[in-house]
Short mmCIF file of C-alpha atoms in Angstrom, two decimals:
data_model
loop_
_atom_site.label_atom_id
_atom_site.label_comp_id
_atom_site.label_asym_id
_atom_site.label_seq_id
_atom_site.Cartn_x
_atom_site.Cartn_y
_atom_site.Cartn_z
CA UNK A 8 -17.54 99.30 -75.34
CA UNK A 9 -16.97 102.32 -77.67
CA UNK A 10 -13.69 104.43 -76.63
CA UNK A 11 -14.98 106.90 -79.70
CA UNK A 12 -15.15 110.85 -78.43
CA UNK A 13 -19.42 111.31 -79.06
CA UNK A 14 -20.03 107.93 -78.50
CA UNK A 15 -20.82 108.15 -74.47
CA UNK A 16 -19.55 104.57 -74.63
CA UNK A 17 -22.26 102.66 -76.22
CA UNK A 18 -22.01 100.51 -78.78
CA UNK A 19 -25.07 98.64 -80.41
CA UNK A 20 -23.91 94.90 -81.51
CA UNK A 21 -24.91 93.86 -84.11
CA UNK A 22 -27.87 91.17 -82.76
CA UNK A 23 -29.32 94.14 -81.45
CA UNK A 24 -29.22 96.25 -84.52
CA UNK A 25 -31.26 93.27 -86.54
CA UNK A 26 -33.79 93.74 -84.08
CA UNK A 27 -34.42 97.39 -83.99
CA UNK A 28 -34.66 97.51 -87.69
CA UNK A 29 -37.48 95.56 -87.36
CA UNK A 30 -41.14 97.00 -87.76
CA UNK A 31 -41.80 98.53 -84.35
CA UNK A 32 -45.01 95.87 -83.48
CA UNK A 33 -41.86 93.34 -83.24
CA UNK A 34 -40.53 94.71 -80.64
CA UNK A 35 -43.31 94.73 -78.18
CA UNK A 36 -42.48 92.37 -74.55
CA UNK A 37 -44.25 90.04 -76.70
CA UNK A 38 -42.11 89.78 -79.61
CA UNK A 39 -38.56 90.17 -78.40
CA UNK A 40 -38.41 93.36 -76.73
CA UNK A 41 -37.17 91.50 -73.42
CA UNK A 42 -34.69 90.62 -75.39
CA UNK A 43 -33.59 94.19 -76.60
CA UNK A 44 -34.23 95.43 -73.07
CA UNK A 45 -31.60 92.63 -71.52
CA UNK A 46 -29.45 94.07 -74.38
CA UNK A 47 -30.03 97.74 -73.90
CA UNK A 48 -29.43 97.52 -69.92
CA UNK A 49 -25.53 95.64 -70.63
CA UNK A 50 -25.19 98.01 -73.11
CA UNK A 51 -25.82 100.78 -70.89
CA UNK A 52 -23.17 99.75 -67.93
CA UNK A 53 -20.75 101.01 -70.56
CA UNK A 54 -21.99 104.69 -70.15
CA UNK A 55 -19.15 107.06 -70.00
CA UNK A 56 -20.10 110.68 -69.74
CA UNK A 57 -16.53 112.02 -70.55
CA UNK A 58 -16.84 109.94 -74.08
CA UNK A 59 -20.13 112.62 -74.96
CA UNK A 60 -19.05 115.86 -76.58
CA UNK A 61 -18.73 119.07 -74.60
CA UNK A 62 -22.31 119.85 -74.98
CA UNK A 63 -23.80 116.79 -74.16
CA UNK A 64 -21.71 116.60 -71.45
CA UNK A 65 -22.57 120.37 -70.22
CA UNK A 66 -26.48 118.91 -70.64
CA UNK A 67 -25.84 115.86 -68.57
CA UNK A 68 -24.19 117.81 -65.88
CA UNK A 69 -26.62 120.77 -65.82
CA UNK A 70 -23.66 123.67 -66.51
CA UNK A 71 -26.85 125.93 -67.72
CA UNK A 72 -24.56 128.56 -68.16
CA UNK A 73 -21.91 126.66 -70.39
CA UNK A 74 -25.05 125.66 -72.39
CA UNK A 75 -26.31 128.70 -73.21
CA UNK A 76 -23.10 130.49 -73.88
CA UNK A 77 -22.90 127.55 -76.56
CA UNK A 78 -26.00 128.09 -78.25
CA UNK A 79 -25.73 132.33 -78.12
CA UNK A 80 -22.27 131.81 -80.02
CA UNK A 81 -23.42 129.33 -82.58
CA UNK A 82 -20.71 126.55 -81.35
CA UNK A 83 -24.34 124.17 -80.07
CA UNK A 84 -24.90 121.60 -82.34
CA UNK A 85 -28.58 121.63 -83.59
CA UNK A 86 -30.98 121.23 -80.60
CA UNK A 87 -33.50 118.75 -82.10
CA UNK A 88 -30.34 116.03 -82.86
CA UNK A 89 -28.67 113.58 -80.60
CA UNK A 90 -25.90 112.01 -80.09
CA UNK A 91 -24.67 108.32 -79.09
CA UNK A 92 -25.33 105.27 -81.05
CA UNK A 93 -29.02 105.57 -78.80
CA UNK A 94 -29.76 108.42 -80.00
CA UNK A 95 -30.18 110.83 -76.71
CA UNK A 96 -31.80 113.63 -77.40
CA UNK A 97 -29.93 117.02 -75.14
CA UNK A 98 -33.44 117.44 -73.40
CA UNK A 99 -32.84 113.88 -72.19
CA UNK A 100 -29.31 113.93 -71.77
CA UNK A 101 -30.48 116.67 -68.82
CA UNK A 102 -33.22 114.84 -67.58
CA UNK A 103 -30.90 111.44 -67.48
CA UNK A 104 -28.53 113.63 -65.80
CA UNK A 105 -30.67 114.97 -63.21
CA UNK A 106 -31.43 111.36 -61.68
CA UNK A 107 -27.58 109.99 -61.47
CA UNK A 108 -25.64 112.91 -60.79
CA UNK A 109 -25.45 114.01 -57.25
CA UNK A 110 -22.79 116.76 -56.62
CA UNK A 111 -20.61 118.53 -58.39
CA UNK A 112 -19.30 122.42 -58.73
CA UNK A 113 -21.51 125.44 -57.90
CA UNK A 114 -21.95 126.16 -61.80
CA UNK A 115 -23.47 122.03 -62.49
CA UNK A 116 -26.76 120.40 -61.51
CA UNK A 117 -29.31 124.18 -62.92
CA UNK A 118 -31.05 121.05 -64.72
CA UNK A 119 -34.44 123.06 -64.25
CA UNK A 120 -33.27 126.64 -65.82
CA UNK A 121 -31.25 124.46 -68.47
CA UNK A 122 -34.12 122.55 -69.57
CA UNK A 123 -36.53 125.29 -69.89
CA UNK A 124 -33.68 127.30 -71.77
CA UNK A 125 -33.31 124.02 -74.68
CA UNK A 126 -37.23 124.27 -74.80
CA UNK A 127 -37.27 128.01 -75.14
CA UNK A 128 -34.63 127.70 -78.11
CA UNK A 129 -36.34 124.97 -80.06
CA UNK A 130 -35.53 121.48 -78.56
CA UNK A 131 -38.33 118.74 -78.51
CA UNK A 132 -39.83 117.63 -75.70
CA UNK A 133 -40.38 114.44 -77.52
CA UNK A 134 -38.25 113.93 -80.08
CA UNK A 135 -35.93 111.54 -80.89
CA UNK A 136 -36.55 110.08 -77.56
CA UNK A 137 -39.20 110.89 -74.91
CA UNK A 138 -37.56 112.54 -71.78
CA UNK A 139 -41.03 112.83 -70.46
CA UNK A 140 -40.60 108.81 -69.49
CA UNK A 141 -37.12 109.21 -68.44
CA UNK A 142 -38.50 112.02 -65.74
CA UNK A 143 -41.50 110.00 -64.86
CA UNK A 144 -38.62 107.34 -63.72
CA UNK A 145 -36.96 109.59 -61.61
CA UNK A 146 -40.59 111.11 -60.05
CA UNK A 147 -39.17 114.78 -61.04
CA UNK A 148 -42.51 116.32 -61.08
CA UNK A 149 -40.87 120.23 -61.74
CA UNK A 150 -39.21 118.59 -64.70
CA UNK A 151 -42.25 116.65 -65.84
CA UNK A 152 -44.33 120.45 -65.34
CA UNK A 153 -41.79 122.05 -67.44
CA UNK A 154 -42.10 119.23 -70.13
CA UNK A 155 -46.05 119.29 -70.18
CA UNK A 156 -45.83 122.72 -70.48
CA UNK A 157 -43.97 122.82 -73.31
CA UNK A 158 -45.94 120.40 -75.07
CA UNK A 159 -44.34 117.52 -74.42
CA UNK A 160 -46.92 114.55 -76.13
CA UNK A 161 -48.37 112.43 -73.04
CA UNK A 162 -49.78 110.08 -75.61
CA UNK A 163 -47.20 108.83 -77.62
CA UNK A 164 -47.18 105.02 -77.52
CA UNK A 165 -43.71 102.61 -77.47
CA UNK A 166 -43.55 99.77 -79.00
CA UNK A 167 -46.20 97.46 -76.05
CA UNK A 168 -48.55 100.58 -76.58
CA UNK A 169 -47.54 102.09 -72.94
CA UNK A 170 -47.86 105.86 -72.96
CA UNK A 171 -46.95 108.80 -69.86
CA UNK A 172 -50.94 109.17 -69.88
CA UNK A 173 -51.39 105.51 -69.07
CA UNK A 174 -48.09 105.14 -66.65
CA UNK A 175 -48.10 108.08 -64.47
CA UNK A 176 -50.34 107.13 -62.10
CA UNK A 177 -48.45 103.74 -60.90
CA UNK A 178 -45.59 106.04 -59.69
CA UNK A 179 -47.00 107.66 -56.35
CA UNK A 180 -50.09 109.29 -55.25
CA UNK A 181 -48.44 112.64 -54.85
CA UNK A 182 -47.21 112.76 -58.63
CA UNK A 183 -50.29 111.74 -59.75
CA UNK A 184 -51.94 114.41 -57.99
CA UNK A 185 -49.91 117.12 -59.09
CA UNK A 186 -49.23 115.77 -62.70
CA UNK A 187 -53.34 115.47 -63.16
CA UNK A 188 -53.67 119.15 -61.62
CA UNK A 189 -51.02 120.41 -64.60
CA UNK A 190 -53.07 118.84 -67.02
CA UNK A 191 -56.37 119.86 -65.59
CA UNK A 192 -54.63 123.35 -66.13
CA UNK A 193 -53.43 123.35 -69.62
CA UNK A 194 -56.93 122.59 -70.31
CA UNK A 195 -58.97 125.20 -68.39
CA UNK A 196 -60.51 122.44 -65.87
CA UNK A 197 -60.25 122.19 -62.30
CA UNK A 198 -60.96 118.89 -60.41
CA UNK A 199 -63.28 118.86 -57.03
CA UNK A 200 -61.75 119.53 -54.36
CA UNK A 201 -57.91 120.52 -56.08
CA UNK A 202 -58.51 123.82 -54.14
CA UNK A 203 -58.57 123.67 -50.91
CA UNK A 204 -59.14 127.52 -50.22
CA UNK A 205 -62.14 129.27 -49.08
CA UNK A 206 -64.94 129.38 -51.56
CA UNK A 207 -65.71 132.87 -50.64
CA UNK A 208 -62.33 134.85 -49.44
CA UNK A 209 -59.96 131.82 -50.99
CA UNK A 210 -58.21 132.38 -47.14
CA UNK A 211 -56.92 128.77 -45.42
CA UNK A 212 -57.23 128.36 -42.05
CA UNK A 213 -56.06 124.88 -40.03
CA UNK A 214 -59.73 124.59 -39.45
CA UNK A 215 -61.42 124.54 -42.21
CA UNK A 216 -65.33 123.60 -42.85
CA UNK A 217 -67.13 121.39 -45.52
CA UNK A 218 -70.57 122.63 -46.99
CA UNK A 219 -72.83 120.10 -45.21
CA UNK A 220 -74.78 119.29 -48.27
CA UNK A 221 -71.94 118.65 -50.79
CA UNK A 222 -68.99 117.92 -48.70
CA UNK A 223 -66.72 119.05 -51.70
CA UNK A 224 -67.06 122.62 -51.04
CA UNK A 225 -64.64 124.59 -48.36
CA UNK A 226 -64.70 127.14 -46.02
CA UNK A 227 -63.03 129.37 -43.22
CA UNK A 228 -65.99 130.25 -41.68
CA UNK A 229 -69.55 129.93 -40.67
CA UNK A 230 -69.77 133.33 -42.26
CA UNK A 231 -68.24 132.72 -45.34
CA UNK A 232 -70.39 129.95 -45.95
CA UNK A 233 -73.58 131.67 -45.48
CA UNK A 234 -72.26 134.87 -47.33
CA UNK A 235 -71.32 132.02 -50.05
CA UNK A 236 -74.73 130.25 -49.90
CA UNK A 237 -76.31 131.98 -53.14
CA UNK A 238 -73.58 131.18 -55.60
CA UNK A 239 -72.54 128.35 -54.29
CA UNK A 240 -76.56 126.79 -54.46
CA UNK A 241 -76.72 126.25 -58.14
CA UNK A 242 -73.73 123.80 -58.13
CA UNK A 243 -73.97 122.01 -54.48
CA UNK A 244 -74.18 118.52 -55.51
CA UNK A 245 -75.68 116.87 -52.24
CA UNK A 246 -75.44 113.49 -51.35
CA UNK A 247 -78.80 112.06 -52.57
CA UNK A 248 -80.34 108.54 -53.26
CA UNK A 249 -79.49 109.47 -56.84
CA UNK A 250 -76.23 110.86 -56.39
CA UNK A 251 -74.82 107.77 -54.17
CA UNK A 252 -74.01 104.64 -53.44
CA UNK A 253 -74.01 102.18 -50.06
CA UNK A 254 -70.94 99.85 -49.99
CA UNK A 255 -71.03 96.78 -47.84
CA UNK A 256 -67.48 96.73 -45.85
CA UNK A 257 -65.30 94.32 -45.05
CA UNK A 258 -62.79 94.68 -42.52
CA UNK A 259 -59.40 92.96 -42.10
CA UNK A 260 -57.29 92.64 -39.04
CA UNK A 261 -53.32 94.09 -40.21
CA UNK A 262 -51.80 90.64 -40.09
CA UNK A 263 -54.21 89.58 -43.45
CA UNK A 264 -53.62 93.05 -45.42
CA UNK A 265 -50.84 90.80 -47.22
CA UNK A 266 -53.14 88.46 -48.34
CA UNK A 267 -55.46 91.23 -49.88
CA UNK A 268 -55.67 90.64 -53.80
CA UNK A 269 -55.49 93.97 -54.44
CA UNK A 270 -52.46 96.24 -53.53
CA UNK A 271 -51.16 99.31 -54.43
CA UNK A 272 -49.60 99.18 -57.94
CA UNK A 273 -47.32 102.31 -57.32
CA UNK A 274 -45.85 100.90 -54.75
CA UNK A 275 -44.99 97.62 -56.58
CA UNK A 276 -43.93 100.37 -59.30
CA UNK A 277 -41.42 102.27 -56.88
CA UNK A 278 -39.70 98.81 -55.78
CA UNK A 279 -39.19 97.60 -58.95
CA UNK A 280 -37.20 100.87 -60.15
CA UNK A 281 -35.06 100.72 -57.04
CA UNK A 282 -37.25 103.48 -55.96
CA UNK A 283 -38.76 104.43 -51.88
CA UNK A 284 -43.02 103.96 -51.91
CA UNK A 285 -44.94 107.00 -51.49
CA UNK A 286 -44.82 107.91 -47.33
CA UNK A 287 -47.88 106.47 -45.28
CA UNK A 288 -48.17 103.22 -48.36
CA UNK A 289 -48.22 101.16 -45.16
CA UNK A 290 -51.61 99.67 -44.45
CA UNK A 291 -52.65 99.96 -40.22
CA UNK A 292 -55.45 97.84 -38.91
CA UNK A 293 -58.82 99.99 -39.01
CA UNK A 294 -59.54 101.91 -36.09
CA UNK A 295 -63.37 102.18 -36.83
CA UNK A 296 -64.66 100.35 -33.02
CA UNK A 297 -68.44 100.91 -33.57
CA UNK A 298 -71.35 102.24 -35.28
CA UNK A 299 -71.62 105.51 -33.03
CA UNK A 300 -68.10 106.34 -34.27
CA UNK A 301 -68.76 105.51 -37.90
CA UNK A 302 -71.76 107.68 -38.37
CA UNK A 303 -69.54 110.61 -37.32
CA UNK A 304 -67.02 110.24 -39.85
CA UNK A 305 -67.53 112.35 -43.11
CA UNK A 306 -64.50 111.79 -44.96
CA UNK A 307 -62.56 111.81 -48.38
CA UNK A 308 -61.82 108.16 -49.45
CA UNK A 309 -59.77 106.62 -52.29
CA UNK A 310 -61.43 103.48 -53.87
CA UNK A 311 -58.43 101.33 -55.25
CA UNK A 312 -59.71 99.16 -58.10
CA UNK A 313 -58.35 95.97 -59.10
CA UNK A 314 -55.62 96.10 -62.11
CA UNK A 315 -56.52 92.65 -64.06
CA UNK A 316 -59.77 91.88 -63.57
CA UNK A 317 -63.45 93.44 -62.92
CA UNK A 318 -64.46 91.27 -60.02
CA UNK A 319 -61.50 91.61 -57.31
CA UNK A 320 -61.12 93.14 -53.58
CA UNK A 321 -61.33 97.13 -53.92
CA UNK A 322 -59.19 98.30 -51.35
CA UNK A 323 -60.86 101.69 -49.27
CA UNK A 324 -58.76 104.22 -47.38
CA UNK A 325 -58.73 107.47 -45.84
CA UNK A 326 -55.89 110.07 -45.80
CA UNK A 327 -55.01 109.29 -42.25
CA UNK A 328 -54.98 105.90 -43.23
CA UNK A 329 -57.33 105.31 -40.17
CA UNK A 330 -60.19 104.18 -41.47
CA UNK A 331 -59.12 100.64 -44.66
CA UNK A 332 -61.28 98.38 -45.62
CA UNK A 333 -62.50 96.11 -48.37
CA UNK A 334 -65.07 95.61 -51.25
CA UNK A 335 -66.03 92.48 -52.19
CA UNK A 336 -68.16 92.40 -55.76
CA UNK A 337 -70.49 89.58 -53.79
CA UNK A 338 -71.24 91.91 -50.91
CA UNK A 339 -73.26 94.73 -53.18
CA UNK A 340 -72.80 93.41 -57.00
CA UNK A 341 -75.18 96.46 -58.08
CA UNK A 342 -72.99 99.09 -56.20
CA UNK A 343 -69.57 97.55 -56.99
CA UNK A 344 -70.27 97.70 -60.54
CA UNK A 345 -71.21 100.53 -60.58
CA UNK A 346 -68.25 102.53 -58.75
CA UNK A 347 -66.18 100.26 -60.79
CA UNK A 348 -67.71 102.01 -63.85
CA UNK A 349 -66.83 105.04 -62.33
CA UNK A 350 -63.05 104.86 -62.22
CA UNK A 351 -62.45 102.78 -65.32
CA UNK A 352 -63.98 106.02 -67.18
CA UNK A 353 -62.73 108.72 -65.11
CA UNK A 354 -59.81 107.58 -62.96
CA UNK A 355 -56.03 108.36 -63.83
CA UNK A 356 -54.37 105.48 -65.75
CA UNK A 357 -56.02 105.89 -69.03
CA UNK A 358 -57.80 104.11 -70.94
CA UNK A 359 -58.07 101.61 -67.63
CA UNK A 360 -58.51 104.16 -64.48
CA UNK A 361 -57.19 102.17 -61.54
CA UNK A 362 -58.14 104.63 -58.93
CA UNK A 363 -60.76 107.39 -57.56
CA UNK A 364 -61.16 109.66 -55.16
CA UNK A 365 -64.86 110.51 -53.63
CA UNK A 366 -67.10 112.29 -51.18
CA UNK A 367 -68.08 110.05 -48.72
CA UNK A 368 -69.52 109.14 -45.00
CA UNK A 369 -69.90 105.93 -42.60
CA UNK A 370 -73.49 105.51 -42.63
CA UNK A 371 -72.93 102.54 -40.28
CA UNK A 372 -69.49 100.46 -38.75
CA UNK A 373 -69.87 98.00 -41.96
CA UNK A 374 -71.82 100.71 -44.82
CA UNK A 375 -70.22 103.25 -46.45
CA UNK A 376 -72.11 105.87 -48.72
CA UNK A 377 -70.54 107.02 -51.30
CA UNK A 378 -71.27 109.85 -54.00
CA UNK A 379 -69.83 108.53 -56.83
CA UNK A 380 -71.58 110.95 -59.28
CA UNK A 381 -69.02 113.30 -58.42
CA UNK A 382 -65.01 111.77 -58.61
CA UNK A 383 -62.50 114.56 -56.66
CA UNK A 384 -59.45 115.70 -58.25
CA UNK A 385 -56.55 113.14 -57.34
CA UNK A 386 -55.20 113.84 -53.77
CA UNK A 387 -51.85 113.22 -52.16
CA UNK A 388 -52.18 110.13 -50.80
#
């Protein structure tokens, strides 16, 4: 352990230093890097804020106010450097500091204003390190916004060839849905079904209505929809023979759900950081008695794809959690593959989607129709 003012502590032996001057490909899980990580996490219980300078320090703790009196006088040091023997950026130094620190005086723990003010007066969002991944960690989603929009890069690879664009989505349906929304924006898109408003007056009611045709399309009112009716015909999608597909269902009483293959990788993502899974991740025995109650239920289902292999369970659910079931690739080979197709190329977890939202309705107890032409913008759950 370092006792050097600047040093935070750390200390990098040197076994470990041999290795990181190695070409970054020899660093991957598969090449040692299990190794450096073992050695990075003892380094790391030897943290000690008080050993950072004063504005590292002020960074970690969030005193937004000490920081930018700092940087207005000239007495910062320069915002795109770091400090420690690992190299912390100050952008991370706040974001690291936002996850462990708890409490402290009324003037500590602004880390939102103080990040936006480094990023306003040159800092990286990236660069030497990628707070971006230490956020994603801690499930920050303001901080993550703030770091997209500043340009943060959501592709940069480390050394296995993981990037933000292909992790985010194993930590929670709710930041997924809200980190693929501030993308979606940046970029002029917007996903089916992100707004939930009104087509016509953008009002939300408690009640609100799907087009009939579509079911991706809202509204207030019976006369909002038929004052909508002429815009809104060039782009209703309906559910079609062309448009769909009929899944064969298989149901599972609650005490087999463990045995499933497939299970939700966010949640196994959560655990293994220490972390709480997303609320409603636990599974409750299908409710869906009989075919007169199926045909009734129009609904918007997530289709959970297997993560290793092309041929495993696909695990169904509703919002409400009310309606879980199974695919099996042997039940409908024809309509598996093809609304495995489906998310690979167009569900979150680039370049392997793992997941997808749809349009869909219980044609019967054990068939479910599903328009998988059209995949929704991620939802909350």
């Amino acid at each position: 352990m370092s006792t050097t003012p600047g040093s935070g502590g750390f200390t990098i032996p040197a076994d470990m230093r041999a290795m990181l001057s190695k070409p970054e490909e020899y660093i991957s899980s598969k090449n040692g890097g299990e190794t450096l990580r073992k050695m990075y996490q003892a380094q790391s219980t030897s943290f000690n804020p008080n050993l950072l300078s004063h504005f590292a320090l002020s960074c970690y703790l969030g005193i937004a106010d000490e920081v930018k009196k700092l940087v207005s006088s000239g007495a910062a040091p320069d915002l795109t450097g770091h400090e420690t023997a690992f190299h912390i950026g100050y952008v991370a130094f706040a974001v690291l500091g936002s996850q462990r620190v708890v409490s402290g005086p009324k003037s500590a723990l602004h880390y939102l204003v103080l990040v936006r003010y480094l990023l306003e007066c040159g800092a990286s969002p990236d660069i030497p390190d990628v707070p971006v991944l230490y956020a994603l960690q801690g499930r920050n989603v303001e901080l993550l916004s703030l770091l997209i929009d500043h340009g943060a890069d959501l592709t940069m690879k480390d050394a296995n060839g993981d990037s933000f664009e292909s992790l985010y989505v194993h930590h929670g349906a709710n930041l997924t849905a809200a980190i693929s929304q501030k993308i979606r924006k940046l970029t002029g898109e917007e996903g089916l079904m992100e707004d939930k408003n009104c087509a016509n007056c953008h009002k939300r009611r408690e009640r609100m209505k799907q087009c009939s045709a579509c079911h991706t399309t809202m509204y207030c009112s019976t006369e909002c929809q038929q004052s909508h009716w002429k815009a809104h015909k060039p782009s209703c999608n309906p559910f079609s023979g062309k448009n769909t597909v009929t899944l064969k269902l298989t149901y599972m009483p609650k005490s087999n759900y463990l045995e499933a293959v497939t299970v939700s990788s966010a949640d196994v993502t959560q655990r293994l950081f220490g972390g709480v899974p997303d609320d409603g991740s636990k599974l409750k025995e299908s409710v869906v008695k009989s075919t007169r109650e199926a045909s009734n239920k129009g609904m918007v289902i997530k289709i959970q794809a297997p993560v290793d292999t092309d041929t495993g369970a696909m695990l169904i659910y509703n919002k409400k959690r009310d309606f879980q079931c199974f695919l099996h690739r042997e039940s409908c080979p024809a309509a598996y593959d093809e609304v495995l197709k489906v998310i690979r190329a167009h569900g979150p977890g680039r370049p392997r989607g793992l997941k997808a939202y749809f349009a869909s309705y219980l044609k019967s107890k054990d068939e479910l129709v599903v328009k998988a032409s059209e995949v929704l913008a991620e939802q909350p759950f």
